[in-house]
mmCIF file of C-alpha atoms in Angstrom:
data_model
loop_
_atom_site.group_PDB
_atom_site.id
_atom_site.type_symbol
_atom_site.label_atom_id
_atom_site.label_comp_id
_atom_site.label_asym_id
_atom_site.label_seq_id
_atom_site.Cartn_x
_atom_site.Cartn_y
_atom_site.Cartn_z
ATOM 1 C CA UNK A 1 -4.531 -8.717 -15.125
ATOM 2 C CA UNK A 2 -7.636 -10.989 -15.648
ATOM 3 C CA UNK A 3 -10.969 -9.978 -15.295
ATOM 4 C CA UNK A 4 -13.137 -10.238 -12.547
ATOM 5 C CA UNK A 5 -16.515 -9.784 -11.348
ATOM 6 C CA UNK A 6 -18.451 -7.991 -8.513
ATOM 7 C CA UNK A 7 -18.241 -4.629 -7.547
ATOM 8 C CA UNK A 8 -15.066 -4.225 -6.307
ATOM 9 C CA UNK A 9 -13.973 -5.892 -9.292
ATOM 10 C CA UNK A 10 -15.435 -3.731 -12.104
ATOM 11 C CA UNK A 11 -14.470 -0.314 -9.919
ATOM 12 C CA UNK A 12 -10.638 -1.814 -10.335
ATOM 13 C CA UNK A 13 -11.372 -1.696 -13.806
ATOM 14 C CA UNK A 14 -12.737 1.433 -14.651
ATOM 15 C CA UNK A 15 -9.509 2.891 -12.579
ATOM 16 C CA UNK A 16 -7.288 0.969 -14.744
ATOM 17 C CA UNK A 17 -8.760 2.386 -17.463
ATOM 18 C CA UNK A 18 -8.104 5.659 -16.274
ATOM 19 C CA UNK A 19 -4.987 5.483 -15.147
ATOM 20 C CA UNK A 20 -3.535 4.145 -18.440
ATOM 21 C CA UNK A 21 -4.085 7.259 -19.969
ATOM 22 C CA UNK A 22 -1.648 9.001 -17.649
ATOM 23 C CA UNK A 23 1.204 6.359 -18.792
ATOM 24 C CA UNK A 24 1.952 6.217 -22.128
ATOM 25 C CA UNK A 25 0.351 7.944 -25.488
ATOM 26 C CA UNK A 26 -2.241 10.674 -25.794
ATOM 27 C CA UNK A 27 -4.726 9.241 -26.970
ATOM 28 C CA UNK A 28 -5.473 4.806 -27.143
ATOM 29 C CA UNK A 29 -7.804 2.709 -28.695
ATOM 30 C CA UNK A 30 -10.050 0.345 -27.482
ATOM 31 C CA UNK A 31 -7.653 -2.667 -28.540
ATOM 32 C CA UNK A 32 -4.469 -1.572 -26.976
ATOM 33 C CA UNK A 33 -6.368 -0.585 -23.782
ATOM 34 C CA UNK A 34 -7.796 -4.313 -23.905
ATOM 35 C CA UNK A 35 -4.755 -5.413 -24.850
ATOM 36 C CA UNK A 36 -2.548 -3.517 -21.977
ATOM 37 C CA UNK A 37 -5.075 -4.840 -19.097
ATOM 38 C CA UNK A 38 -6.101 -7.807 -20.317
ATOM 39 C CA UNK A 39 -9.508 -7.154 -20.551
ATOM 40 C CA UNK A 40 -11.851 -8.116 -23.303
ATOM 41 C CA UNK A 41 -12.410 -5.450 -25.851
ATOM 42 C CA UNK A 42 -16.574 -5.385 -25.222
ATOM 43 C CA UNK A 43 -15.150 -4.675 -21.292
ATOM 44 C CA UNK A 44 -13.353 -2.077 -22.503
ATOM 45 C CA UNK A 45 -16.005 -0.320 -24.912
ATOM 46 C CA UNK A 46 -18.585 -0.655 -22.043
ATOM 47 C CA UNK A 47 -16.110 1.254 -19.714
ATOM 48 C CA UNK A 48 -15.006 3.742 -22.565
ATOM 49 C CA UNK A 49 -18.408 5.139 -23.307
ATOM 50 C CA UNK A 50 -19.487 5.246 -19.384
ATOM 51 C CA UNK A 51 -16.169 7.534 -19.170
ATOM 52 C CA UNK A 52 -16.818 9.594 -21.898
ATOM 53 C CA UNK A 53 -20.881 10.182 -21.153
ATOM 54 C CA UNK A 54 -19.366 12.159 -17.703
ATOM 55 C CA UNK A 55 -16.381 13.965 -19.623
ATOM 56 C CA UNK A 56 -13.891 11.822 -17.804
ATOM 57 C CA UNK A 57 -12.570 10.432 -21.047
ATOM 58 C CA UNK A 58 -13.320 12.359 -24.664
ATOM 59 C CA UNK A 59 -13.608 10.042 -28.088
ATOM 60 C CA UNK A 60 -12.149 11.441 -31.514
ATOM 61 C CA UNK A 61 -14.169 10.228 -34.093
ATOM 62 C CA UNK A 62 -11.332 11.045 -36.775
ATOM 63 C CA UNK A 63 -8.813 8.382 -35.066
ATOM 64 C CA UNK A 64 -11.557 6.362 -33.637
ATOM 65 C CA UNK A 65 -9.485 6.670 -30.372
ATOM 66 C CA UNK A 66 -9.821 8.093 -26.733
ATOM 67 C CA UNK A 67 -8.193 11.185 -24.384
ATOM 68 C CA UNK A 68 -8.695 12.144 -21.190
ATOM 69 C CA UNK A 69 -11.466 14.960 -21.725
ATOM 70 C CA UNK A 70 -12.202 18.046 -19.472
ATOM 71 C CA UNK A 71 -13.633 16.784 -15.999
ATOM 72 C CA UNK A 72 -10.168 14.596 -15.816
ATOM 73 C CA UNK A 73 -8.392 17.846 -15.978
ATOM 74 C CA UNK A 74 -10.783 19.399 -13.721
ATOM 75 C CA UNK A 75 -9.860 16.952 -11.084
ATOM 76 C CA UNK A 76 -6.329 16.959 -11.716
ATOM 77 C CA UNK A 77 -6.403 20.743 -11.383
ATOM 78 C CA UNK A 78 -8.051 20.447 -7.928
ATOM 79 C CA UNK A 79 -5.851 17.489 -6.983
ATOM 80 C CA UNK A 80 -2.998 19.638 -7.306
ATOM 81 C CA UNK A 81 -4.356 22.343 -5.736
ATOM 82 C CA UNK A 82 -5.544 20.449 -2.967
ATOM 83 C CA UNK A 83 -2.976 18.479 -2.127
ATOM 84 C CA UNK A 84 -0.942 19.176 1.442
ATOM 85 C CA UNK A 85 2.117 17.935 0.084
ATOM 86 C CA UNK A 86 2.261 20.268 -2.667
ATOM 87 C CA UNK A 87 0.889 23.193 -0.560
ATOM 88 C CA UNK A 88 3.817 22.239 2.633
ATOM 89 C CA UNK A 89 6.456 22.088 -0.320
ATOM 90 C CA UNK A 90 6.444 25.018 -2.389
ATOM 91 C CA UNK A 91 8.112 27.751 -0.172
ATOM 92 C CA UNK A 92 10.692 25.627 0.402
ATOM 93 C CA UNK A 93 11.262 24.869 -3.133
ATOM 94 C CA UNK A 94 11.358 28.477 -3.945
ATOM 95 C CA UNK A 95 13.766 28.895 -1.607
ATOM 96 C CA UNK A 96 15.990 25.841 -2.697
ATOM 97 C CA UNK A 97 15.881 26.905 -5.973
ATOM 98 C CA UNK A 98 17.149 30.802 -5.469
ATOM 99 C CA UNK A 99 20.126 28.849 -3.450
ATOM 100 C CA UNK A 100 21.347 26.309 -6.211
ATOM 101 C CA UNK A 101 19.538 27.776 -9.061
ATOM 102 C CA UNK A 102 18.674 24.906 -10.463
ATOM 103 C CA UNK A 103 14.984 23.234 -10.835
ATOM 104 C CA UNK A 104 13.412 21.714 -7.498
ATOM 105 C CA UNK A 105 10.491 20.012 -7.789
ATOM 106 C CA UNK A 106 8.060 18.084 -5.464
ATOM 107 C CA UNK A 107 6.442 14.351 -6.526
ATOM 108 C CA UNK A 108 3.639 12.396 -4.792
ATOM 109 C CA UNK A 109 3.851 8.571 -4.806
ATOM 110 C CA UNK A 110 0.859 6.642 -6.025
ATOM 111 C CA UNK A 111 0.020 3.420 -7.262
ATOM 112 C CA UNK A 112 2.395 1.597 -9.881
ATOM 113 C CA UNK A 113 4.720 4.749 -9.783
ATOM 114 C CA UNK A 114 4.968 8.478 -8.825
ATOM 115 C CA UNK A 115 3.535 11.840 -10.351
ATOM 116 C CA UNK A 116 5.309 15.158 -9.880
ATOM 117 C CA UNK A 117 3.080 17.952 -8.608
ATOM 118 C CA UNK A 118 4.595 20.868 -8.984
ATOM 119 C CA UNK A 119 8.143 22.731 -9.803
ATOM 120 C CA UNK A 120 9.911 26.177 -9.230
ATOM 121 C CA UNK A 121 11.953 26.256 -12.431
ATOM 122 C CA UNK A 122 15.783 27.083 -12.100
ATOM 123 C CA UNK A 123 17.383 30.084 -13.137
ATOM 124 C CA UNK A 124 19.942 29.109 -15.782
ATOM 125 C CA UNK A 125 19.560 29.807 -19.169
ATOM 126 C CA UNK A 126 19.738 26.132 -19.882
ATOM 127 C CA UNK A 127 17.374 24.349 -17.825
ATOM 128 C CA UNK A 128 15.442 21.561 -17.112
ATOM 129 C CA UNK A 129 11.275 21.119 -16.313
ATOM 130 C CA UNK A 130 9.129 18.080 -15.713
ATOM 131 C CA UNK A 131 5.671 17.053 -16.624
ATOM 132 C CA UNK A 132 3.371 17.420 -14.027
ATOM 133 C CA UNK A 133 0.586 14.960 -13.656
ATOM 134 C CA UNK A 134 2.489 11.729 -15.322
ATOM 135 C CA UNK A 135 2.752 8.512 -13.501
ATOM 136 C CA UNK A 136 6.719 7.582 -13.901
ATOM 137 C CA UNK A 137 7.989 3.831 -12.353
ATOM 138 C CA UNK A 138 9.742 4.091 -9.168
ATOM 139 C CA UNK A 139 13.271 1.818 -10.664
ATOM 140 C CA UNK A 140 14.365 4.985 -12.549
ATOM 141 C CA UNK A 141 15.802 8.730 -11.554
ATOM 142 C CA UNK A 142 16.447 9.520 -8.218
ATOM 143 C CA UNK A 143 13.050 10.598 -6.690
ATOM 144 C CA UNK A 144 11.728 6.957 -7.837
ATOM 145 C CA UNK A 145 14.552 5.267 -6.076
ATOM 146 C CA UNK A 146 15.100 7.310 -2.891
ATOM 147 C CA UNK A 147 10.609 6.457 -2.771
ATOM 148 C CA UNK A 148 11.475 2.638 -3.300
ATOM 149 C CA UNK A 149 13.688 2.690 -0.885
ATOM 150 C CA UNK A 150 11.037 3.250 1.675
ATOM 151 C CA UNK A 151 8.778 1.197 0.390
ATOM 152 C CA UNK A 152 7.695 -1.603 2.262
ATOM 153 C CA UNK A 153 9.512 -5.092 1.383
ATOM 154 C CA UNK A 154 6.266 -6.434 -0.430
ATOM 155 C CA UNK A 155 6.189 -3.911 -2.685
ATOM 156 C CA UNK A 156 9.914 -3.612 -3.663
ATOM 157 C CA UNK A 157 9.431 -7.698 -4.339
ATOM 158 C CA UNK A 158 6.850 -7.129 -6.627
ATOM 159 C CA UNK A 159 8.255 -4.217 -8.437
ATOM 160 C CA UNK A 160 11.647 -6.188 -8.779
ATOM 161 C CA UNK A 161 10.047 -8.953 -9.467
ATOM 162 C CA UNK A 162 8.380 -7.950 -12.170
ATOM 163 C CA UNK A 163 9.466 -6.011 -15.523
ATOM 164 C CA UNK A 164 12.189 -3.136 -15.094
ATOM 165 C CA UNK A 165 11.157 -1.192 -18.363
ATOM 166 C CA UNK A 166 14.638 0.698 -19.521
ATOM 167 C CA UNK A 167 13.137 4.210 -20.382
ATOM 168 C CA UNK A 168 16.787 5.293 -21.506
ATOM 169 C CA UNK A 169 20.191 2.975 -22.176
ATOM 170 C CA UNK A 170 21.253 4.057 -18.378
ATOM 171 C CA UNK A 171 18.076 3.182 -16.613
ATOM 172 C CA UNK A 172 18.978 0.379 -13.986
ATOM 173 C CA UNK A 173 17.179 -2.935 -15.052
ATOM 174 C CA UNK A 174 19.568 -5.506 -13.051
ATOM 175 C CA UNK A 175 17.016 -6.197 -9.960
ATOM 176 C CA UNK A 176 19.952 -7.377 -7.715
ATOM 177 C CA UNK A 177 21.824 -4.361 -8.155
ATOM 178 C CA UNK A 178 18.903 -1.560 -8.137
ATOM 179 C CA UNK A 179 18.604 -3.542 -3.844
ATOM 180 C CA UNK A 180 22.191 -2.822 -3.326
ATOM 181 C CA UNK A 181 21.608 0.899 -4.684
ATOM 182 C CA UNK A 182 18.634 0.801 -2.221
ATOM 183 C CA UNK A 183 20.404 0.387 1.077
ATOM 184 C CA UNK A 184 22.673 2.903 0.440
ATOM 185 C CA UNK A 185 19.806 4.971 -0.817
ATOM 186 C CA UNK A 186 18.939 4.368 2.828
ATOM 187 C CA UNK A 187 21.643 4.799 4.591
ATOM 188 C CA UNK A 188 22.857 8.308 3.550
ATOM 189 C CA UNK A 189 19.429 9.340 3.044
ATOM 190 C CA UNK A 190 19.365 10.525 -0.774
ATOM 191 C CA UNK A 191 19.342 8.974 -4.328
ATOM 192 C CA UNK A 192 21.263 10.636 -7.316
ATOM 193 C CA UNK A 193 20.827 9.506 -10.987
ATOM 194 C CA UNK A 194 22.195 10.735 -14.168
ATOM 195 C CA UNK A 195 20.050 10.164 -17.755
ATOM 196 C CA UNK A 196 17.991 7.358 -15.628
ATOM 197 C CA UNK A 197 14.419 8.337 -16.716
ATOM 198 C CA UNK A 198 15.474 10.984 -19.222
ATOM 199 C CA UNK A 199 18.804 11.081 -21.014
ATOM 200 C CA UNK A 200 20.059 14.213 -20.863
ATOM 201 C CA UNK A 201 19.128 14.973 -17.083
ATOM 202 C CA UNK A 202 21.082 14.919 -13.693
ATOM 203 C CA UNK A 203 19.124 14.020 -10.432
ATOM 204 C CA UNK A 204 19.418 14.230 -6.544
ATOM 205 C CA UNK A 205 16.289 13.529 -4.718
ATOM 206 C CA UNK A 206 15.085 13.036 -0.873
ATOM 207 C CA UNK A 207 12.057 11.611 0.249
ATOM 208 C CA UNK A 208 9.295 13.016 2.359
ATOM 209 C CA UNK A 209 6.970 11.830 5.147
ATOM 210 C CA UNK A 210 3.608 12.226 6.612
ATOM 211 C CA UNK A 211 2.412 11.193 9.747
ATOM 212 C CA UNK A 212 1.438 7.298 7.844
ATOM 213 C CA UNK A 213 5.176 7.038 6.402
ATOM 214 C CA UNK A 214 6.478 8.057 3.162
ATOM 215 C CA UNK A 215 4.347 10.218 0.715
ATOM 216 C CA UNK A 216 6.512 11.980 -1.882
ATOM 217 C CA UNK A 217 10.340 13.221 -2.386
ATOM 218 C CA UNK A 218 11.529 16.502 -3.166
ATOM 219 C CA UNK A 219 14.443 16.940 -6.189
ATOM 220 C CA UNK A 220 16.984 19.000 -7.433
ATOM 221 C CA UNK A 221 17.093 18.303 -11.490
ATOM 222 C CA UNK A 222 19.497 20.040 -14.482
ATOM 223 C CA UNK A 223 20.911 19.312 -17.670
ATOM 224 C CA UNK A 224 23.297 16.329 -16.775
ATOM 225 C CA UNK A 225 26.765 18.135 -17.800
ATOM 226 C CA UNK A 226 26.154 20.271 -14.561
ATOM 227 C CA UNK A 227 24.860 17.504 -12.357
ATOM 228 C CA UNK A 228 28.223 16.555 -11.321
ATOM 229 C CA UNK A 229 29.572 14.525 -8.343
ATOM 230 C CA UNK A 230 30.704 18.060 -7.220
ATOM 231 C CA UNK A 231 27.256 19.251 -7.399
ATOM 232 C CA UNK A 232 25.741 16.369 -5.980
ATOM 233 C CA UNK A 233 27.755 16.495 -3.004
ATOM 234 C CA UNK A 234 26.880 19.978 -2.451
ATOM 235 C CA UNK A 235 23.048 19.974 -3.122
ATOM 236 C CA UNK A 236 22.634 16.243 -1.101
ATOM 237 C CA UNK A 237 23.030 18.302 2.374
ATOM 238 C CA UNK A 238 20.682 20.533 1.297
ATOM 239 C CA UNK A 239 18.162 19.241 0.199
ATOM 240 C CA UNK A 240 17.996 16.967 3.114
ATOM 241 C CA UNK A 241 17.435 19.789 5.165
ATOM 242 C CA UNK A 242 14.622 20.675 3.096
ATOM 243 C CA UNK A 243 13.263 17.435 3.092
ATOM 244 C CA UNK A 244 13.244 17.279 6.785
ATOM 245 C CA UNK A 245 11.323 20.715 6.915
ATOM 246 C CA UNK A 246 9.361 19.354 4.339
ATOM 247 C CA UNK A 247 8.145 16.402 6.202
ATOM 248 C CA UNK A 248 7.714 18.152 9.718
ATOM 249 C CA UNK A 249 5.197 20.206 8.369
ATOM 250 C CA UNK A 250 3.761 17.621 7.340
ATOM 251 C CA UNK A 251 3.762 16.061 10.885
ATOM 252 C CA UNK A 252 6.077 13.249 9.791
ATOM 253 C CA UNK A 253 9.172 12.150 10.739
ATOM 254 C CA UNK A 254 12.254 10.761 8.703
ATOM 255 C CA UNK A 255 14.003 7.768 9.566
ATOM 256 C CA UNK A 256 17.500 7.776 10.546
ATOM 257 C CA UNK A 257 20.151 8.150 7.961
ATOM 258 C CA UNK A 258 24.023 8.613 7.975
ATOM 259 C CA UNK A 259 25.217 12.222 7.109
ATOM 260 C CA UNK A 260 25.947 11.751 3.122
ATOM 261 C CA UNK A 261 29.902 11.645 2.409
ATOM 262 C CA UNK A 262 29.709 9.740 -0.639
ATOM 263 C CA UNK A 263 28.839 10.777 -4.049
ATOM 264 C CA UNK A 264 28.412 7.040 -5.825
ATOM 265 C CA UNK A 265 25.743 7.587 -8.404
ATOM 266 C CA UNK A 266 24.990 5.384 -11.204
ATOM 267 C CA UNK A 267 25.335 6.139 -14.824
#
């Protein structure tokens, strides 16, 4: 990223800013925020202290480092709350879950990645959750993939194009092979992963429309000893359907797919 100037420019910035804090640590400092965009540190310090003076961003003078302070979670919380995806989802999640007992959850796409907003946790004793509100890259689990799939060809360039961060030993890093996995994401119309984005978890996601095109994707997740091929080919049907009831009351409409009779996943 390089710096630029103008307003459009120095809004970019402060949103970068921002949204860094929803990727990686708790808390940064003013050099590895410079460092991660690019931007020189006095940028950064300028941008840091604007944040903080309207309780987007709150400093601790004891690490000399920076959080995301109370008026972030304030609009987070009405985001969330806000947000017709999350509100058309949740019965339908509910009522997912009670069939396969297993977590469903619902995540929005947004720039760079994909946030989940909410999930109706499963029943099991054993079971999994997600955090709500962090940005996760679309090349890994099945709710980023089955998004990618529909994204438009620019953007899968650039995202393949670019650095495929392994976030566990099975996340798929091999560009050529994550397009392969994409048109038969596609064609059968879900995506499955097992330990992709987190080790120890099993994944079948669809994705979700609005009346502009693709907006979210709704997934079934559990421990990764039950997420079997078994269970995959089970839950794929499924949650289809709920997709699909998902994204008409949303006033979208899915694109065609085959009915799903395979249950290829990668490891």
């Amino acid at each position: 990223m390089t710096e630029t100037t103008g307003g459009t420019g120095a809004t970019e910035r402060v949103a970068d800013v921002l949204l860094l804090f929803t990727d990686g640590p708790p808390t940064l400092g003013v050099s590895r925020v410079s460092r991660d965009l690019g931007l020189s540190k006095a940028v950064v310090h300028r941008i840091l202290q604007s944040l903080t003076a309207r309780g987007l961003i709150a400093y601790d003078p004891a690490s000399r480092e920076y959080r995301l302070g109370p008026a972030a979670a304030a609009l987070g919380s009405r985001a969330l709350r806000d947000s017709d995806l999350r509100t058309a989802a949740l019965p339908f999640l509910a009522e997912l879950r009670d069939r396969l007992h297993e977590t469903v959850t619902i995540s929005a796409k947004v720039h760079g990645g994909r946030v989940y907003l909410d999930q109706v946790v499963g029943t099991h004793e054993i079971t999994m959750s997600v955090e709500l509100g962090r940005r996760f890259p679309l090349h890994a689990g099945s709710s980023g993939k089955c998004m990618l799939a529909h994204c438009a060809p620019d953007e899968v360039d650039r995202l393949l194009d670019g650095e495929l961060v392994a976030l566990t030993p099975s996340t798929p890093t091999d560009p050529a092979a994550l397009r392969a996995e994409l048109v038969r994401i596609r064609e059968r119309g879900y995506a499955a992963s097992a330990g992709e984005r987190q080790g120890d978890a099993g994944s079948v996601a669809v994705p979700v429309f609005g009346p502009g095109g693709l907006v979210g994707a709704v997934s079934v997740c559990g421990p990764r000893f039950r997420v079997t091929d078994d269970f995959v080919a089970v839950t794929a049907p499924r949650l289809i359907e709920t997709a699909d009831r998902i994204t008409a009351r949303l006033g979208g409409t899915a694109p065609p797919r085959t009915v799903p009779t395979s249950t290829e996943r990668t490891s």
